[in-house]
Amino acid sequence: MNVKITVTYDGTDFCGWQIQPNGRSVQQILEEAVEKVTGEKVKITGSGRTDSGVHAMGQTASFRLEKNFPVERLYLALNAFLPPDVKVVASETAPDNFNACRSAKKKTYIYRFYKSKAELPLLERYAYRINPDVNTDKMREVAEVYKGEHDFKCFKASGSSALTTVRTIYDINIKENGIETTLSVTGNGFLYNMVRILAGTLLKAAEGKFGVDDALSSLSTGKRELCGTTLPAKGLCLYSVEYD
Amino acid sequence: MNVKITVTYDGTDFCGWQIQPNGRSVQQILEEAVEKVTGEKVKITGSGRTDSGVHAMGQTASFRLEKNFPVERLYLALNAFLPPDVKVVASETAPDNFNACRSAKKKTYIYRFYKSKAELPLLERYAYRINPDVNTDKMREVAEVYKGEHDFKCFKASGSSALTTVRTIYDINIKENGIETTLSVTGNGFLYNMVRILAGTLLKAAEGKFGVDDALSSLSTGKRELCGTTLPAKGLCLYSVEYD
């Protein structure tokens, strides 16, 4: 049987989603928990890899079990074997051709900022501190430029092995709540580090150093150096993955 | 000179505010930082003690310096010596008769809940998980009963040495945001564990096991056993302290 699970984790103490020879990965810890619960060694496919330090609220993954199992209660059994920083929030039977990576249609990532002159320990773990003087309203007009289908070569990290850099961004939302600013981006897929570079580029806009013309140039020239820096992993969270 | 500071901390790895012989306390770490920056050994007085595991967004404290110091920049210097889980967000000169504890007029505490069948690692650190089936709307009518000046003997933890149990609660607010419920309580002072017992009592109301009549009885009889349990420290945050 084919199983789909929805996973949430605090990425702080993980080397990322994917199994690494010398790291603590979410994938490995999940595979070990599935083996403890079902007795089967499985290979779990995530909707995509998340980097070291990146969090997830609704990462999805799939794997195959040889024997039958009451799947709707599997997540509770898995949680009994999982450490506090990774939990499964739902488990369900999936169609035979379902693959958490290949079947994914839309992903939403969130990047969190907070404005403060001093580090705030209660926000530092899941958000990136920015200068209170920046104007986060300026993020919106630049964000408009990046909506739609574009060649996002300008957001391609060095070393990325993507075959094509064309992606579609369906929506970019910027919400303010007191000192917190939340950037939410939905697309059909993202290049390696793309959301963290987009967040850095919108921060550059908020700092008054990057305007609509710069955004248009970045798309037409594909020049990474026009854009902002790659912001730290801790502010990023894979929020949800949608399927048909 | 008399100095007032505003302090924020993640209480997870602290034994609480107050210096303990064998614990890592916020007070001690602050006193050490003040000595490193100013060269003076001081005794720092907090607006009140917070327990082990309780967080603070706006704890206040005061202390005296013998020599002059540019106080408005003191917080930046202190932060350079403070660990990531405690930071000072403001420092200012205070009138000579100011005492962070005795001069305090109002305190606001926040208690955070989230509704989920599974533990959510991204929320667990600062909030208490409750059953998604409870009706948090029911918290509001019971909360109304506790507003105002009352003898809060029913919220007195065993072992509390308070001379009087009369306190005034100026406001209780319950806000919902998706799966998160935030209880905010403002009063002229609180008994030991009082907010955590109030939070447990409102949770009992949300579970349909405690109504307005029970709340009235708890106040008139002073019986602790009528109320809810003392909820865990991690959901509690000292949000702000007000002065004249």
Coordinates of N, CA and C in Angstrom, one line a residue, chain A residues 8-11 55-57 75-76 79 83-89 112 116-126 177 179 237, chain B residues 8-11 55-57 75-76 79 83-89 112 116-126 177 179 237:
Chain A
T8 N 5.7 17.8 10.4 CA 6.1 19.1 10.8 C 7.4 18.9 11.7
Y9 N 8.3 19.8 11.5 CA 9.6 19.8 12.3 C 10.2 21.1 12.6
D10 N 10.9 21.2 13.7 CA 11.7 22.3 14.0 C 13.1 22.0 13.4
G11 N 13.5 22.7 12.4 CA 14.7 22.3 11.7 C 16.0 22.7 12.4
H55 N 12.6 25.0 8.7 CA 11.5 24.3 9.4 C 10.4 23.9 8.4
A56 N 9.5 23.1 9.0 CA 8.3 22.7 8.1 C 7.1 22.6 9.0
M57 N 6.0 23.2 8.5 CA 4.7 23.0 9.2 C 3.9 21.9 8.5
Y75 N -0.1 7.8 12.2 CA 0.7 9.0 12.7 C 0.8 9.0 14.2
L76 N -0.2 8.5 14.9 CA -0.2 8.5 16.4 C 0.9 7.5 16.8
N79 N 4.4 9.0 16.1 CA 4.7 10.0 17.1 C 5.3 9.5 18.4
P83 N 11.2 12.0 18.1 CA 11.7 12.9 19.1 C 10.8 14.2 19.1
P84 N 11.0 15.1 20.1 CA 10.1 16.2 20.2 C 10.1 17.2 19.0
D85 N 11.2 17.2 18.2 CA 11.3 18.2 17.1 C 10.9 17.7 15.8
V86 N 10.3 16.5 15.7 CA 9.6 16.1 14.4 C 8.4 15.3 14.8
K87 N 7.3 15.6 14.2 CA 6.0 14.9 14.4 C 5.3 14.8 13.1
V88 N 4.5 13.7 13.1 CA 3.6 13.5 11.9 C 2.2 13.9 12.3
V89 N 1.6 14.8 11.5 CA 0.3 15.3 11.9 C -0.9 14.6 11.2
R112 N 9.8 34.5 7.8 CA 9.5 35.4 8.9 C 10.6 36.4 9.2
S116 N 13.5 44.8 15.2 CA 13.9 45.2 16.6 C 15.4 45.6 16.6
K117 N 15.7 46.5 17.4 CA 17.1 46.9 17.6 C 17.9 45.9 18.3
A118 N 17.2 45.2 19.2 CA 17.9 44.1 20.0 C 17.4 42.8 19.6
E119 N 18.2 41.8 19.7 CA 17.7 40.4 19.5 C 16.6 40.1 20.4
L120 N 15.6 39.4 20.0 CA 14.5 39.0 20.9 C 14.5 37.5 21.0
P121 N 15.0 36.9 22.1 CA 15.1 35.4 22.2 C 13.8 34.7 21.8
L122 N 12.7 35.2 22.1 CA 11.4 34.5 21.9 C 11.1 34.5 20.4
L123 N 11.7 35.3 19.6 CA 11.4 35.3 18.1 C 12.6 34.8 17.3
E124 N 13.8 34.8 17.9 CA 15.0 34.5 17.1 C 15.0 33.1 16.5
R125 N 14.4 32.1 17.2 CA 14.5 30.8 16.7 C 13.8 30.5 15.3
Y126 N 12.7 31.3 15.1 CA 12.0 31.1 13.9 C 11.8 32.3 13.0
N177 N 2.2 42.1 11.5 CA 1.5 41.9 12.7 C 2.4 42.4 13.9
I179 N 5.5 43.9 15.4 CA 6.8 44.0 14.9 C 7.2 42.8 13.9
C237 N 10.2 28.4 6.5 CA 9.3 27.3 6.9 C 8.5 26.8 5.7
Chain B
T8 N 14.0 40.6 28.0 CA 13.2 39.5 27.4 C 14.0 38.2 27.4
Y9 N 13.4 37.1 27.7 CA 14.1 35.9 27.8 C 13.2 34.7 27.4
D10 N 13.9 33.7 26.9 CA 13.3 32.3 26.6 C 13.6 31.6 27.9
G11 N 12.6 31.3 28.7 CA 12.7 30.7 30.0 C 13.1 29.2 30.0
H55 N 8.6 32.4 30.3 CA 9.2 33.3 29.4 C 8.9 34.8 29.8
A56 N 9.7 35.7 29.2 CA 9.3 37.1 29.4 C 9.6 37.9 28.1
M57 N 8.6 38.7 27.7 CA 8.8 39.6 26.6 C 9.2 41.0 27.1
Y75 N 22.0 49.0 27.2 CA 21.4 47.7 26.7 C 22.2 47.1 25.6
L76 N 22.8 47.9 24.7 CA 23.6 47.4 23.6 C 24.9 46.7 24.2
N79 N 24.0 43.4 25.9 CA 23.7 42.3 25.0 C 24.9 41.7 24.4
P83 N 23.9 35.8 26.8 CA 23.7 34.6 26.0 C 22.5 34.8 25.1
P84 N 22.3 34.0 24.0 CA 21.2 34.2 23.1 C 19.8 34.1 23.7
D85 N 19.7 33.5 24.9 CA 18.3 33.3 25.4 C 17.9 34.4 26.4
V86 N 18.8 35.4 26.6 CA 18.3 36.6 27.4 C 18.9 37.9 26.8
K87 N 18.1 38.9 26.6 CA 18.6 40.1 26.0 C 17.8 41.3 26.7
V88 N 18.5 42.4 26.7 CA 17.9 43.7 27.3 C 17.5 44.5 26.1
V89 N 16.2 44.9 26.1 CA 15.7 45.7 24.9 C 15.7 47.2 25.1
R112 N -0.4 30.9 26.2 CA -0.7 30.5 24.9 C -1.1 29.0 24.8
S116 N -4.5 20.9 18.6 CA -4.0 19.9 17.7 C -4.0 18.5 18.3
K117 N -4.3 17.5 17.4 CA -4.3 16.1 17.9 C -2.8 15.6 18.1
A118 N -1.9 16.2 17.3 CA -0.5 15.8 17.4 C 0.3 17.0 17.9
E119 N 1.4 16.7 18.6 CA 2.3 17.7 19.0 C 2.8 18.5 17.8
L120 N 2.9 19.8 17.9 CA 3.5 20.5 16.8 C 4.8 21.2 17.3
P121 N 6.0 20.6 16.8 CA 7.3 21.1 17.3 C 7.5 22.6 17.2
L122 N 6.9 23.2 16.2 CA 7.1 24.7 16.0 C 6.3 25.5 17.0
L123 N 5.4 24.9 17.7 CA 4.6 25.6 18.7 C 4.8 25.2 20.1
E124 N 5.3 23.9 20.3 CA 5.5 23.3 21.6 C 6.3 24.1 22.5
R125 N 7.3 24.9 22.0 CA 8.3 25.5 22.9 C 7.6 26.7 23.7
Y126 N 6.6 27.3 23.1 CA 6.0 28.5 23.8 C 4.5 28.4 24.0
N177 N -6.5 32.8 16.8 CA -5.8 33.0 15.5 C -5.5 31.6 14.9
I179 N -5.3 27.9 14.8 CA -5.3 26.9 15.8 C -4.8 27.5 17.2
C237 N 4.1 33.7 29.6 CA 5.0 34.7 29.2 C 4.6 36.0 30.0

